[in-house]
């Protein structure tokens, strides 16, 4: 187990990166604390897999260094890093039995046959494949194969970190739950440092202690699921997390009031006079339907998703989503909306503005 | 529901029937016809029953040719398959040099059999050939027209030169289809180079390799043109493989009856071996799948 430090790390797949867009992974400084479960969340092509492959040593970064417990391993080959990684598509050795598959990483490290047997049986039990241990791995279903991959990742006791690269993509939804719960359970039992790459926010938020959100090759926020929800540091985080994502309205801000198209909105904290392109961000959960007070809204459409309804509306020409309770009345005209004052965030050029005199909130690394 | 009866459909099958009849069935039946009769020409036939078959099976001639044939096929498979895999493993995976390698590898496959034979016939000659002359100048007693060992070596090296590319290209195609994640996982599992080959590359290549082995086996088992051009089956009968012997019997001695019997047995041997091969192949697949 190890603490993993990234120092000025950046990577480009081009030999001579000249402009910002050439970098698949923009400069990042971060410490992955020992024994924590992280999720690396972001849309496809945002650099998450690049970062993961740099940590596991499958890729050498163009710039910066990686330290495991303080030792520089930037140039060290994968084998020396003692890392386990599970890939998007299950990788099993077809001609081996399940047991041989699980024993493979241990055998390659020359461990004692007795220890191997004991570990393999333990892991086989954990992934629920005890009765299939002596079956050939070929011909198993995708989820069973992925379980073997997971098992092979966890069979070594002394791994520095366990990396998962969208491991549940090929798994059926009902199996996803089961495997994810098993992973959490394993984390609790062994306390490995785990990094889990995904583009699925539910997966990220349920799995991880801390979620690292990436956008366009850059880490935009690192925080607990709660922080990501309440105080997104970047408009992208607001938009990407939540279903539907955060609403943004162009506005100007002075002190404790925001002005949207001549309408004044109370913010609840003092923001001073931020400069740049100012946006007001509010979650659909924190928009309340009202009559008479607040901003006038036109309702386009109402989607009933069962436990609540999503109201697609337009406020001052901009689209706005509202989450309304099942019983709430929705007027066809004359409808207005109010924002919960403490739940509104202000963004200047896409980055969150910290209100004065506030101790909560944290800048992204 | 009542089925519609329409015999006109038979007319649609007719072209295929005619084509197959003239290209396969009728020629084959002619051979069968010759194999059970004796003739002195002018289309006068005498019934011979299974005499030709019995005569051939009792004589050494066919057995010797079959033995030489099996040894030849065995040797070239034992060389070409590992060599082809080795070449494929060392070919670049992508980029400019991958294309160059692919073109170079496919060149020998494009050369017609008799041209390959002629190339090697001249190349290995001790008086004017680059190889033969060089070897003799080095003091090595090499003469494929007189020496048994030299003749076999020449024929085998020639076949390896001509056909290893086929195995290499098929193996290369198999290797290219392995996703990168397998190699990455192997690195993480600290697998040795040998283990990567044994547990990832070889299993993933096994399908195409089976086809390569089957193709090379059948082709080498029917080899005719190249040894015919280079050694003519000699010295003595040293490189007289089944096809060469068959042609000698049919066209050299004009023993049409025994030659026809020979062809039929030859055909059955190839059919049997290919069938057994196919069954073993599909069974291996099935057993692994459902065990």
XYZ file of C-alpha atoms in Angstrom:
656
model
C 0.000 0.000 0.000
C 1.291 3.389 -0.811
C 0.720 7.078 -0.999
C 1.023 8.184 -4.598
C 2.253 11.688 -5.347
C 1.984 13.343 -8.742
C 4.378 16.271 -9.228
C 3.913 18.703 -12.147
C 2.716 15.748 -14.114
C 1.582 16.269 -17.719
C 1.404 14.160 -20.818
C 1.124 14.678 -24.536
C 0.911 11.960 -27.163
C 2.639 14.320 -29.614
C 6.437 14.496 -29.675
C 6.563 18.322 -29.539
C 3.494 19.751 -27.826
C 3.319 23.486 -28.531
C -0.154 24.634 -27.618
C -2.564 23.896 -24.801
C -4.682 21.509 -26.891
C -1.711 19.242 -27.607
C -1.672 18.020 -24.006
C -3.865 14.999 -23.350
C -3.228 15.536 -19.669
C -2.558 19.063 -18.444
C -0.270 19.781 -15.540
C -1.469 18.184 -12.314
C -0.188 18.119 -8.742
C -1.945 15.704 -6.492
C -1.463 13.310 -3.619
C -3.497 10.086 -3.570
C -3.657 9.306 0.104
C -2.785 5.828 1.297
C -5.768 3.532 1.686
C -8.395 5.817 0.210
C -10.828 4.937 -2.547
C -10.824 7.481 -5.348
C -12.954 7.745 -8.422
C -11.659 9.458 -11.519
C -14.711 10.824 -13.231
C -15.042 12.508 -16.584
C -16.425 12.113 -20.082
C -14.656 9.992 -22.702
C -11.412 11.515 -23.930
C -10.847 13.759 -20.898
C -7.527 12.096 -20.020
C -8.618 9.732 -17.234
C -7.184 6.597 -18.822
C -3.997 8.473 -19.690
C -3.559 9.390 -16.043
C -4.268 5.829 -14.950
C -1.773 4.364 -17.413
C 0.880 6.804 -16.194
C 0.324 5.658 -12.624
C 0.532 2.000 -13.588
C 3.632 2.614 -15.702
C 2.158 1.569 -19.027
C 2.869 5.120 -20.190
C 5.855 7.353 -19.383
C 4.715 10.976 -18.846
C 6.172 13.753 -21.009
C 6.748 15.906 -17.956
C 6.810 15.727 -14.174
C 7.223 12.779 -11.830
C 5.317 10.147 -9.826
C 6.331 9.106 -6.347
C 5.226 5.999 -4.466
C 5.763 6.599 -0.732
C 8.324 9.236 -1.636
C 10.314 7.097 -4.102
C 10.463 8.359 -7.667
C 9.035 5.684 -9.968
C 8.452 7.872 -13.053
C 10.704 5.735 -15.251
C 10.169 2.451 -13.429
C 8.546 -0.338 -15.440
C 5.113 -1.636 -14.483
C 6.531 -4.786 -12.915
C 8.554 -2.835 -10.352
C 5.631 -0.688 -9.243
C 3.675 -3.592 -7.817
C 0.359 -2.273 -9.064
C -2.775 -4.173 -9.971
C -4.980 -2.957 -12.783
C -8.333 -4.140 -14.061
C -9.243 -3.185 -17.614
C -12.434 -2.205 -19.340
C -12.661 -5.496 -21.213
C -12.061 -8.641 -19.203
C -8.604 -10.071 -19.682
C -8.389 -13.745 -18.831
C -5.916 -16.377 -19.915
C -8.221 -18.601 -21.962
C -6.275 -21.830 -21.789
C -5.889 -21.737 -18.009
C -8.447 -22.763 -15.431
C -9.967 -20.132 -13.164
C -7.631 -21.272 -10.402
C -4.539 -20.965 -12.620
C -5.706 -17.523 -13.715
C -5.922 -16.329 -10.147
C -2.605 -17.930 -9.237
C -0.771 -16.484 -12.239
C 0.457 -13.179 -10.706
C 1.603 -15.009 -7.573
C 3.338 -17.765 -9.508
C 5.214 -15.209 -11.605
C 6.536 -13.715 -8.397
C 7.766 -17.093 -7.284
C 5.585 -17.481 -4.206
C 5.324 -20.660 -2.216
C 2.732 -23.161 -3.509
C 0.998 -23.327 -0.121
C 0.561 -19.569 0.112
C -0.678 -19.432 -3.477
C -3.274 -22.115 -2.801
C -4.541 -20.374 0.275
C -4.723 -16.924 -1.341
C -6.398 -18.235 -4.481
C -9.059 -20.028 -2.483
C -9.697 -16.955 -0.395
C -10.075 -14.734 -3.478
C -12.132 -17.381 -5.287
C -14.513 -17.334 -2.363
C -14.598 -13.547 -2.341
C -15.566 -13.267 -6.014
C -18.028 -16.103 -5.549
C -16.401 -18.583 -7.909
C -15.287 -21.309 -5.529
C -17.272 -23.992 -7.345
C -15.853 -22.944 -10.704
C -12.187 -22.827 -9.750
C -11.211 -25.881 -11.790
C -13.130 -24.939 -14.883
C -11.368 -23.551 -17.961
C -11.681 -19.775 -18.201
C -12.601 -19.921 -21.867
C -16.319 -19.841 -22.532
C -17.290 -18.087 -19.320
C -19.702 -15.137 -19.512
C -18.334 -11.591 -19.583
C -19.184 -10.860 -15.967
C -17.540 -14.064 -14.740
C -14.442 -13.185 -16.760
C -14.406 -9.701 -15.305
C -14.687 -11.208 -11.838
C -11.575 -13.247 -12.593
C -9.810 -10.057 -13.697
C -10.835 -8.383 -10.455
C -9.678 -11.420 -8.524
C -6.321 -11.430 -10.285
C -5.936 -7.788 -9.309
C -6.640 -8.490 -5.665
C -4.837 -11.767 -5.220
C -1.575 -10.069 -4.285
C -1.638 -8.878 -0.712
C 1.100 -6.296 -0.972
C -0.029 -4.242 -3.994
C 0.689 -0.516 -3.824
C -2.589 0.403 -5.453
C -5.499 -1.129 -7.288
C -6.456 0.635 -10.501
C -9.748 0.106 -12.280
C -10.269 1.344 -15.827
C -14.049 1.405 -16.311
C -14.245 -2.217 -15.184
C -18.025 -2.544 -15.215
C -18.716 -1.290 -18.747
C -19.369 -4.742 -20.165
C -21.314 -6.029 -17.178
C -25.104 -6.330 -17.016
C -26.771 -3.680 -14.820
C -27.889 -6.061 -12.072
C -24.386 -7.544 -11.823
C -22.879 -4.069 -11.684
C -24.461 -3.426 -8.310
C -23.233 -6.695 -6.921
C -19.666 -6.254 -8.140
C -19.504 -2.651 -6.983
C -20.674 -3.633 -3.532
C -18.056 -6.389 -3.488
C -15.381 -3.866 -4.418
C -16.404 -1.532 -1.598
C -16.382 -4.464 0.775
C -12.883 -5.441 -0.343
C -11.703 -1.908 0.152
C -13.048 -1.940 3.666
C -11.360 -5.271 4.400
C -7.909 -4.647 2.952
C -7.620 -0.876 2.807
C -5.825 -0.759 -0.530
C -5.422 2.564 -2.263
C -7.956 2.280 -5.066
C -8.400 4.446 -8.125
C -11.508 3.808 -10.132
C -11.912 5.381 -13.569
C -15.432 5.845 -14.848
C -17.657 8.149 -16.841
C -20.698 7.095 -14.834
C -21.398 9.508 -11.981
C -23.499 7.038 -10.001
C -20.627 4.563 -10.063
C -18.137 7.245 -9.020
C -20.254 8.715 -6.251
C -21.225 5.374 -4.728
C -17.764 3.838 -4.893
C -15.397 6.553 -3.817
C -14.487 8.474 -0.679
C -13.227 11.241 -2.929
C -14.054 11.927 -6.523
C -11.605 13.524 -8.941
C -13.466 15.200 -11.773
C -11.570 15.659 -15.020
C -12.481 17.777 -17.991
C -10.481 18.360 -21.134
C -7.232 16.945 -19.737
C -7.452 18.918 -16.526
C -8.517 18.059 -12.992
C -11.302 20.514 -12.216
C -12.290 19.392 -8.742
C -11.397 16.858 -6.099
C -13.917 16.387 -3.359
C -16.369 14.215 -1.543
C -19.619 13.415 -3.358
C -21.301 15.980 -1.115
C -18.872 18.750 -2.015
C -19.245 18.029 -5.702
C -22.968 18.311 -5.391
C -23.226 21.388 -3.173
C -20.217 23.409 -4.285
C -19.031 22.508 -7.774
C -15.776 24.398 -8.310
C -16.228 24.579 -12.064
C -19.319 24.895 -14.236
C -18.369 21.585 -15.828
C -18.669 19.769 -12.490
C -22.063 21.379 -11.947
C -23.232 20.323 -15.339
C -21.683 16.834 -15.306
C -22.772 15.758 -11.834
C -26.437 15.527 -11.036
C -29.342 14.466 -13.136
C -30.222 16.814 -14.686
C -27.111 18.947 -14.150
C -26.822 22.403 -12.668
C -28.642 25.372 -14.225
C -26.596 28.383 -15.270
C -27.850 31.905 -15.838
C -25.797 34.833 -17.114
C -25.891 37.603 -14.505
C -23.998 40.417 -12.834
C -23.167 40.349 -9.128
C -22.697 43.088 -6.610
C -22.349 42.276 -2.928
C -25.176 39.987 -1.852
C -27.336 40.470 -4.932
C -27.205 39.028 -8.398
C -29.010 40.759 -11.244
C -30.396 38.603 -14.046
C -31.837 40.689 -16.846
C -32.966 43.397 -14.447
C -34.363 40.957 -11.854
C -32.637 41.003 -8.501
C -31.869 37.751 -6.694
C -30.669 37.536 -3.108
C -27.547 35.354 -2.729
C -27.237 35.001 1.036
C -23.487 35.804 1.101
C -21.304 38.691 0.046
C -19.444 38.086 -3.240
C -17.984 41.585 -3.642
C -17.669 42.613 -7.286
C -16.355 39.632 -9.271
C -15.061 40.362 -12.774
C -15.119 38.334 -16.001
C -18.040 36.375 -17.385
C -20.358 35.920 -14.419
C -22.810 33.037 -14.158
C -25.196 32.002 -11.469
C -25.426 28.277 -10.868
C -28.239 26.524 -9.101
C -29.132 22.856 -8.892
C -32.582 21.757 -10.143
C -33.122 20.385 -6.619
C -32.760 23.909 -5.202
C -35.185 25.665 -7.506
C -38.677 26.007 -6.049
C -41.868 26.537 -7.967
C -43.732 29.572 -6.786
C -46.585 31.871 -7.622
C -46.035 35.623 -7.907
C -42.581 35.970 -6.343
C -39.232 35.292 -8.074
C -38.470 34.962 -11.751
C -41.176 34.360 -14.360
C -40.875 30.922 -16.017
C -42.435 29.257 -19.023
C -42.916 25.501 -18.720
C -41.896 23.551 -21.820
C -42.351 20.013 -20.651
C -42.747 17.880 -17.523
C -41.057 14.456 -17.248
C -42.287 12.128 -14.571
C -39.447 9.819 -13.489
C -41.385 8.138 -10.690
C -40.080 9.444 -7.403
C -40.142 13.061 -8.651
C -40.852 15.142 -11.736
C -38.349 17.039 -13.881
C -39.761 20.324 -15.133
C -38.110 21.686 -18.267
C -38.712 25.429 -18.241
C -37.374 28.648 -19.687
C -36.469 31.601 -17.501
C -35.617 34.897 -19.194
C -34.817 33.027 -22.410
C -32.464 30.511 -20.817
C -33.345 26.848 -20.240
C -33.843 25.895 -16.587
C -34.552 22.493 -15.062
C -36.520 22.128 -11.885
C -37.100 19.068 -9.742
C -40.610 19.142 -8.377
C -42.265 16.765 -5.935
C -44.976 14.373 -7.109
C -47.804 16.326 -5.513
C -46.693 19.839 -6.401
C -48.971 21.921 -8.608
C -47.474 23.171 -11.851
C -49.244 26.140 -13.414
C -49.407 26.439 -17.167
C -48.971 30.199 -17.020
C -48.004 32.807 -14.481
C -45.549 30.336 -12.967
C -42.525 31.781 -11.211
C -39.447 30.189 -9.625
C -37.341 31.038 -6.577
C -33.801 29.894 -5.819
C -32.893 28.818 -2.294
C -30.517 31.637 -1.287
C -27.773 29.598 0.433
C -27.693 27.064 -2.420
C -26.735 29.417 -5.220
C -23.158 29.444 -6.517
C -21.498 32.242 -8.476
C -19.026 31.501 -11.282
C -16.548 33.856 -12.885
C -15.169 32.565 -16.216
C -16.415 29.061 -15.301
C -14.607 28.919 -11.922
C -16.488 29.239 -8.660
C -16.196 32.510 -6.729
C -15.690 32.089 -2.993
C -18.018 34.351 -0.978
C -16.348 36.713 1.504
C -16.221 35.656 5.112
C -16.906 32.016 4.336
C -14.837 29.173 5.694
C -16.391 26.389 3.681
C -15.419 25.447 0.160
C -12.073 24.480 -1.256
C -10.208 25.336 -4.414
C -9.408 22.536 -6.816
C -5.820 21.363 -6.758
C -50.934 -24.867 -44.426
C -50.465 -26.605 -47.735
C -47.051 -26.457 -49.326
C -46.825 -25.070 -52.824
C -45.446 -27.601 -55.248
C -43.396 -26.033 -57.995
C -40.955 -28.179 -59.922
C -39.709 -25.229 -61.923
C -37.258 -24.544 -59.095
C -35.178 -27.493 -60.302
C -34.254 -25.491 -63.387
C -32.533 -22.950 -61.174
C -30.293 -25.655 -59.715
C -29.487 -27.105 -63.115
C -26.544 -24.795 -64.028
C -24.741 -25.746 -60.830
C -25.428 -29.435 -61.381
C -24.014 -29.252 -64.905
C -20.972 -27.289 -63.757
C -20.192 -29.708 -60.937
C -20.836 -32.716 -63.175
C -18.351 -31.585 -65.810
C -15.746 -30.173 -63.467
C -15.727 -32.839 -60.763
C -18.037 -35.815 -60.958
C -17.425 -36.973 -64.542
C -13.595 -36.660 -64.394
C -13.565 -38.467 -61.052
C -15.779 -41.239 -62.395
C -13.440 -41.629 -65.373
C -10.645 -42.302 -62.934
C -12.825 -44.787 -61.056
C -13.624 -46.417 -64.387
C -9.944 -46.866 -65.194
C -9.140 -48.169 -61.748
C -11.342 -51.246 -62.048
C -10.645 -52.140 -65.674
C -7.763 -52.920 -67.973
C -7.405 -51.464 -71.441
C -5.100 -51.755 -74.428
C -6.393 -48.614 -76.086
C -9.195 -47.942 -78.571
C -11.626 -47.765 -75.680
C -11.642 -51.543 -75.293
C -11.966 -52.396 -71.579
C -11.642 -55.633 -69.621
C -13.026 -55.935 -66.114
C -10.222 -56.140 -63.544
C -12.125 -55.735 -60.289
C -9.876 -54.742 -57.414
C -6.767 -56.262 -58.984
C -4.972 -52.952 -59.407
C -5.602 -51.993 -55.822
C -4.336 -55.356 -54.563
C -1.283 -55.185 -56.789
C -0.384 -51.685 -55.587
C -0.928 -52.473 -51.934
C 1.264 -55.557 -52.250
C 4.141 -53.750 -53.962
C 6.684 -51.508 -52.210
C 6.457 -48.719 -54.706
C 3.443 -46.828 -53.350
C 4.423 -47.459 -49.731
C 7.877 -46.009 -50.326
C 6.467 -42.927 -52.004
C 3.947 -42.492 -49.170
C 6.702 -42.810 -46.609
C 8.858 -40.195 -48.364
C 5.794 -37.987 -48.631
C 4.971 -38.202 -44.920
C 8.581 -37.522 -43.935
C 8.674 -34.518 -46.281
C 5.389 -33.041 -45.003
C 6.448 -33.665 -41.421
C 9.788 -31.925 -41.860
C 8.423 -28.865 -43.640
C 5.632 -28.441 -41.048
C 8.161 -28.795 -38.238
C 10.251 -26.034 -39.801
C 7.684 -23.692 -41.329
C 5.248 -23.430 -38.418
C 7.739 -22.445 -35.678
C 9.728 -20.318 -38.126
C 6.577 -18.571 -39.361
C 5.500 -17.819 -35.784
C 8.976 -16.563 -34.977
C 8.963 -14.263 -38.015
C 5.465 -12.987 -37.192
C 6.464 -12.220 -33.588
C 9.374 -10.136 -34.822
C 7.536 -8.194 -37.505
C 6.804 -4.561 -36.638
C 3.207 -4.080 -35.435
C 2.494 -0.817 -37.198
C 4.024 2.021 -39.178
C 5.956 2.205 -42.412
C 8.088 -0.888 -41.758
C 5.036 -3.021 -41.076
C 3.839 -2.390 -44.630
C 7.298 -3.001 -46.051
C 7.514 -6.308 -44.183
C 4.072 -7.381 -45.342
C 4.943 -6.735 -48.990
C 8.292 -8.500 -48.694
C 6.684 -11.460 -46.936
C 4.036 -11.889 -49.583
C 6.482 -11.772 -52.514
C 7.436 -15.483 -52.461
C 3.743 -16.397 -52.382
C 3.191 -14.607 -55.687
C 5.814 -16.581 -57.595
C 4.437 -19.533 -59.610
C 5.580 -23.013 -58.578
C 7.559 -23.806 -61.719
C 9.348 -20.446 -61.506
C 10.312 -21.183 -57.899
C 11.561 -24.568 -59.080
C 13.588 -22.982 -61.864
C 15.040 -20.328 -59.572
C 16.290 -22.972 -57.144
C 17.353 -25.363 -59.873
C 19.736 -22.695 -61.181
C 20.602 -21.188 -57.788
C 21.737 -24.569 -56.452
C 23.651 -25.777 -59.496
C 27.274 -26.483 -58.744
C 28.594 -25.199 -62.075
C 26.811 -21.845 -62.428
C 24.502 -21.434 -59.400
C 25.411 -18.920 -56.712
C 24.563 -21.285 -53.844
C 25.876 -24.501 -55.335
C 29.110 -22.936 -56.587
C 29.756 -21.175 -53.286
C 29.173 -24.338 -51.272
C 31.475 -26.353 -53.476
C 34.141 -23.630 -53.345
C 33.951 -23.840 -49.564
C 34.831 -27.499 -49.917
C 31.386 -28.835 -49.068
C 30.373 -31.841 -51.096
C 27.058 -30.583 -52.373
C 25.401 -31.817 -55.537
C 21.674 -32.237 -55.577
C 21.689 -34.255 -58.764
C 23.802 -36.991 -57.219
C 23.605 -36.813 -53.464
C 20.497 -37.981 -51.573
C 21.021 -35.642 -48.640
C 21.743 -32.612 -50.863
C 18.613 -33.261 -52.927
C 16.368 -33.452 -49.848
C 17.947 -30.374 -48.299
C 17.434 -28.393 -51.510
C 13.783 -29.400 -51.862
C 13.035 -28.661 -48.197
C 14.851 -25.312 -48.146
C 13.025 -24.359 -51.331
C 9.634 -25.174 -49.811
C 10.494 -23.308 -46.622
C 11.565 -20.311 -48.693
C 8.356 -20.419 -50.708
C 5.777 -21.067 -47.997
C 6.981 -19.892 -44.585
C 5.543 -16.495 -45.545
C 2.059 -17.958 -45.604
C 2.356 -19.235 -42.029
C 3.994 -15.971 -40.949
C 1.253 -13.831 -42.486
C -1.525 -15.916 -40.925
C 0.206 -15.869 -37.530
C 0.746 -12.113 -37.901
C -2.965 -11.617 -38.544
C -3.702 -13.633 -35.393
C -1.264 -11.546 -33.362
C -2.695 -8.265 -34.641
C -6.131 -9.218 -33.341
C -4.941 -9.380 -29.704
C -6.113 -6.272 -27.810
C -3.432 -4.196 -26.078
C -5.065 -4.788 -22.698
C -3.796 -8.395 -22.737
C -0.179 -7.287 -22.968
C -0.746 -4.627 -20.338
C -2.369 -7.128 -17.993
C 0.541 -9.494 -18.546
C 2.982 -6.730 -17.635
C 1.049 -6.060 -14.457
C 0.971 -9.776 -13.655
C 4.739 -9.812 -14.233
C 4.487 -12.510 -16.849
C 7.741 -13.527 -18.538
C 8.152 -13.209 -22.319
C 7.674 -16.954 -22.586
C 4.480 -16.837 -20.499
C 3.088 -14.057 -22.703
C 3.725 -16.260 -25.730
C 2.441 -19.432 -24.108
C -0.715 -18.053 -22.470
C -1.704 -15.076 -24.618
C -0.192 -15.171 -28.081
C -0.307 -18.886 -28.780
C -3.940 -19.421 -27.648
C -5.063 -16.366 -29.610
C -3.175 -17.608 -32.677
C -4.354 -21.203 -32.411
C -7.281 -20.754 -34.806
C -5.249 -19.302 -37.647
C -2.386 -21.682 -36.932
C -4.694 -24.680 -37.345
C -5.684 -23.314 -40.731
C -2.039 -22.665 -41.601
C -1.099 -26.228 -40.649
C -3.995 -27.699 -42.597
C -3.187 -25.634 -45.695
C 0.523 -26.407 -45.533
C -0.115 -30.069 -44.909
C -2.424 -30.474 -47.885
C -0.255 -28.399 -50.170
C 2.949 -30.202 -49.257
C 1.224 -33.568 -49.478
C 0.331 -32.831 -53.093
C 3.629 -31.172 -54.006
C 4.653 -31.828 -57.593
C 6.011 -28.957 -59.666
C 8.935 -27.775 -57.571
C 10.719 -31.095 -56.944
C 9.862 -32.110 -60.503
C 11.677 -29.059 -61.892
C 14.634 -29.242 -59.492
C 15.393 -32.946 -59.036
C 12.918 -34.683 -61.287
C 12.334 -37.058 -58.366
C 15.977 -38.091 -58.152
C 18.650 -38.953 -57.467
C 17.212 -42.418 -58.063
C 13.848 -42.243 -56.351
C 15.069 -40.103 -53.430
C 12.640 -37.220 -53.943
C 9.898 -39.121 -55.768
C 6.900 -37.999 -53.759
C 3.385 -39.304 -54.303
C 2.405 -36.929 -57.117
C 5.659 -37.403 -58.960
C 5.351 -41.167 -58.696
C 1.755 -40.994 -59.860
C 2.634 -38.981 -62.962
C 5.532 -41.343 -63.723
C 3.146 -44.269 -63.539
C 0.334 -42.667 -65.525
C 2.200 -40.731 -68.203
C 5.698 -42.251 -68.121
C 4.719 -45.902 -68.146
C 1.169 -45.364 -69.323
C -0.126 -47.828 -66.703
C -3.531 -46.184 -66.572
C -5.252 -48.833 -64.435
C -2.750 -48.897 -61.550
C -2.353 -45.101 -61.791
C -6.106 -44.633 -61.437
C -6.157 -46.935 -58.406
C -3.196 -45.004 -57.013
C -5.040 -41.660 -57.483
C -8.097 -42.908 -55.682
C -6.110 -44.159 -52.710
C -4.083 -40.928 -52.685
C -7.315 -38.930 -52.678
C -8.756 -41.026 -49.838
C -5.625 -40.577 -47.732
C -5.800 -36.766 -48.055
C -9.521 -36.779 -47.390
C -9.123 -38.954 -44.286
C -6.276 -36.935 -42.807
C -8.077 -33.626 -43.419
C -11.260 -35.003 -41.921
C -9.532 -36.291 -38.811
C -7.769 -32.970 -38.500
C -11.037 -31.087 -38.785
C -12.765 -33.273 -36.198
C -9.922 -32.927 -33.718
C -9.922 -29.160 -34.241
C -13.638 -28.633 -33.681
C -13.689 -31.035 -30.728
C -10.867 -29.201 -28.988
C -12.861 -25.994 -29.390
C -16.044 -27.528 -28.049
C -14.484 -29.276 -25.078
C -12.807 -26.080 -23.909
C -16.038 -24.206 -24.268
C -18.346 -26.404 -22.238
C -16.115 -28.258 -19.832
